[in-house]
Coordinates of N, CA and C in Angstrom, one line a residue:
M25 N 1.0 -1.3 0.3 CA -0.4 0.1 0.3 C 1.2 0.9 0.1
A26 N 0.3 2.3 -0.4 CA 1.3 3.3 -0.1 C 0.2 4.4 0.0
T27 N 0.8 5.4 -0.3 CA -0.4 7.6 -0.5 C -0.6 8.3 -2.1
L28 N -1.5 8.2 -1.8 CA -1.6 8.9 -3.1 C -0.6 10.2 -3.7
D29 N 0.0 10.3 -3.3 CA 1.5 11.0 -3.1 C 2.6 10.6 -3.8
E30 N 2.3 8.9 -4.0 CA 3.3 8.3 -4.2 C 3.3 7.7 -5.4
V31 N 1.9 8.1 -5.9 CA 1.8 6.9 -7.0 C 3.0 7.9 -8.3
P32 N 3.4 7.5 -9.6 CA 3.9 7.7 -10.5 C 2.6 8.2 -10.8
E33 N 3.3 9.0 -11.8 CA 2.7 9.8 -12.9 C 1.6 8.5 -13.9
G34 N 0.7 9.2 -14.8 CA 0.5 7.7 -16.1 C 0.0 6.4 -15.2
S35 N -0.1 6.6 -13.8 CA -0.4 4.9 -12.5 C -1.8 5.1 -11.9
R36 N -2.5 4.0 -12.0 CA -3.9 3.7 -11.5 C -3.9 3.4 -10.1
A37 N -5.0 3.8 -9.9 CA -4.8 2.9 -8.0 C -5.6 3.1 -7.8
V38 N -6.0 2.2 -6.3 CA -7.4 1.7 -6.0 C -7.6 2.5 -4.5
V39 N -8.2 3.2 -4.3 CA -8.9 4.1 -3.3 C -9.2 3.4 -1.9
V40 N -8.0 2.8 -0.7 CA -8.6 2.1 0.5 C -9.2 2.1 0.7
D41 N -8.2 3.5 1.1 CA -9.1 4.4 2.8 C -8.2 5.8 2.6
V42 N -9.3 6.0 3.7 CA -8.2 8.0 3.8 C -8.1 8.0 5.5
A43 N -6.6 8.3 5.2 CA -6.4 8.1 6.7 C -6.5 9.7 7.9
E44 N -7.4 10.2 7.5 CA -7.5 11.0 8.8 C -9.7 10.7 8.8
Q45 N -9.4 11.5 10.3 CA -10.1 11.4 11.3 C -11.5 12.1 11.4
G46 N -11.4 13.1 10.6 CA -11.9 14.2 10.5 C -13.3 14.4 9.1
W47 N -14.6 14.8 9.6 CA -15.8 14.2 9.1 C -15.5 15.8 8.2
G48 N -15.0 16.1 8.0 CA -15.4 17.9 6.0 C -14.6 17.0 6.4
L49 N -13.5 16.7 6.2 CA -12.2 15.9 4.7 C -13.1 15.2 4.2
R50 N -13.6 13.9 5.5 CA -13.7 12.7 4.2 C -15.4 12.9 3.6
K51 N -16.3 14.0 3.7 CA -16.9 14.6 3.8 C -16.7 15.2 2.6
R52 N -15.8 15.5 2.2 CA -14.2 16.9 1.2 C -15.3 15.2 -0.3
L53 N -13.6 13.9 0.3 CA -13.7 13.4 -0.5 C -14.6 13.1 -0.9
L54 N -15.2 12.7 -0.3 CA -16.9 11.7 -0.8 C -17.1 12.1 -2.4
E55 N -17.5 13.9 -1.9 CA -17.9 14.7 -3.2 C -17.5 14.6 -4.3
M56 N -16.1 14.6 -4.0 CA -15.0 14.2 -4.8 C -14.7 12.9 -5.3
G57 N -15.0 12.1 -5.1 CA -16.1 11.1 -5.8 C -14.8 10.0 -5.3
L58 N -13.6 10.1 -4.2 CA -12.5 10.3 -3.8 C -13.3 8.8 -2.4
V59 N -13.8 7.7 -2.8 CA -14.1 6.3 -1.4 C -13.5 5.8 -2.3
P60 N -12.8 4.6 -0.2 CA -13.3 3.0 -0.8 C -13.9 2.4 -2.0
G61 N -12.4 1.7 -3.2 CA -12.9 1.6 -4.2 C -12.5 2.0 -5.4
T62 N -13.1 3.3 -5.3 CA -13.0 3.9 -6.3 C -10.9 4.1 -7.5
T63 N -11.2 3.4 -9.0 CA -10.4 4.1 -9.4 C -9.6 4.9 -10.0
V64 N -7.8 6.1 -9.4 CA -7.7 6.2 -9.9 C -6.8 6.8 -10.8
E65 N -6.6 7.9 -11.8 CA -5.1 7.2 -12.4 C -4.9 9.9 -12.1
V66 N -3.6 8.7 -12.5 CA -2.1 10.0 -11.9 C -1.8 10.4 -13.2
V67 N -2.8 12.0 -13.2 CA -2.4 12.3 -14.5 C -0.7 13.1 -14.3
R68 N -1.5 13.4 -13.1 CA 0.6 14.9 -13.0 C 0.5 14.4 -12.0
N69 N 1.9 14.2 -11.2 CA 2.9 14.2 -9.9 C 4.2 14.5 -9.8
S70 N 4.8 16.1 -10.4 CA 5.5 16.7 -9.9 C 5.7 17.3 -9.0
R71 N 5.9 18.5 -9.1 CA 6.4 19.4 -8.4 C 4.4 20.2 -8.2
G72 N 4.6 20.7 -6.6 CA 2.6 21.3 -6.8 C 1.6 20.8 -6.8
P73 N 0.2 20.7 -6.7 CA -0.8 20.0 -6.9 C -1.3 18.3 -7.8
I74 N -1.5 17.1 -7.5 CA -1.6 16.7 -7.8 C -2.1 15.8 -8.6
L75 N -2.8 16.1 -9.7 CA -3.8 15.9 -11.0 C -4.0 14.7 -10.4
V76 N -5.5 14.4 -11.1 CA -5.2 12.6 -11.1 C -6.5 13.0 -11.6
R77 N -7.6 11.4 -12.1 CA -8.7 11.2 -12.7 C -9.4 10.4 -12.2
V78 N -10.5 11.4 -12.1 CA -11.4 10.2 -11.0 C -13.1 10.3 -11.7
R79 N -13.6 9.1 -12.3 CA -14.9 9.2 -13.2 C -15.1 10.3 -14.2
G80 N -14.2 10.4 -15.0 CA -13.6 11.4 -15.6 C -13.7 12.8 -16.0
A81 N -13.4 13.0 -14.2 CA -13.6 14.0 -13.3 C -11.7 14.5 -13.6
T82 N -10.9 15.6 -13.9 CA -9.1 16.0 -13.6 C -9.9 16.9 -12.3
L83 N -9.0 16.3 -10.9 CA -8.9 16.7 -9.8 C -7.6 17.3 -9.9
A84 N -7.5 18.4 -9.5 CA -6.0 18.7 -8.5 C -5.7 18.1 -7.2
L85 N -5.3 17.8 -6.9 CA -5.0 17.8 -4.8 C -4.2 17.6 -4.4
G86 N -3.4 18.8 -3.1 CA -2.8 19.4 -3.2 C -2.2 18.4 -1.8
R87 N -0.9 18.1 -2.2 CA -0.3 16.8 -1.3 C -0.2 16.4 0.1
G88 N -0.3 17.8 0.7 CA -1.2 17.0 2.2 C -2.0 16.2 2.0
L89 N -3.6 16.6 1.5 CA -4.8 15.7 1.3 C -3.6 13.9 0.4
A90 N -2.8 14.2 -0.8 CA -3.2 13.3 -1.5 C -2.6 12.0 -0.5
R91 N -1.0 12.9 0.7 CA -0.7 11.7 2.0 C -1.7 11.1 2.5
K92 N -3.1 11.6 2.5 CA -4.3 11.3 3.7 C -4.4 10.2 2.6
I93 N -5.0 10.0 1.6 CA -5.4 9.0 0.9 C -4.7 7.7 0.4
V94 N -5.3 6.8 1.1 CA -4.2 5.1 1.0 C -4.8 4.8 -0.1
V95 N -3.5 4.1 -1.1 CA -4.3 3.3 -2.3 C -3.5 2.4 -2.3
E96 N -4.0 1.3 -2.8 CA -3.5 -0.2 -4.0 C -3.3 0.7 -5.3
V97 N -1.3 1.0 -5.5 CA -1.4 1.0 -6.8 C -1.8 -0.3 -7.9
A98 N -1.8 -0.5 -8.7 CA -1.7 -1.2 -9.5 C -0.5 -1.8 -10.3
E99 N -0.4 -3.3 -10.3 CA 0.5 -4.3 -10.9 C 1.1 -3.5 -11.8
G100 N 2.4 -3.9 -12.4 CA 3.2 -2.3 -12.5 C 3.8 -1.6 -12.0
A101 N 2.8 -1.1 -11.4 CA 3.5 0.1 -11.1 C 4.5 0.2 -10.2
S102 N 5.7 1.3 -10.0 CA 6.3 1.3 -8.9 C 5.6 2.4 -8.1
V103 N 6.6 2.5 -6.6 CA 6.3 3.6 -6.0 C 7.4 4.5 -5.9
Q104 N 6.6 5.6 -6.2 CA 8.1 7.0 -5.8 C 8.6 7.2 -4.3
P105 N 9.2 7.4 -3.7 CA 10.3 6.9 -2.5 C 9.6 8.8 -2.1

């Protein structure tokens, strides 16, 4: 398992959990479609916000938020240190 900020560009991952107990953040992620079981594609992961594609929509996530999203990286993709 990894966090979303560790997934390389062009890779897919499945959301497993959100490592945050706050209801506000969980609600916000739910509204964006980032719920357990959802497949996300990392469009850009270099400097600045991470761009991910979720259910046809492209979202920009801050790195702090991305670090709270636990994912299972798709087979064949390696995780960035």
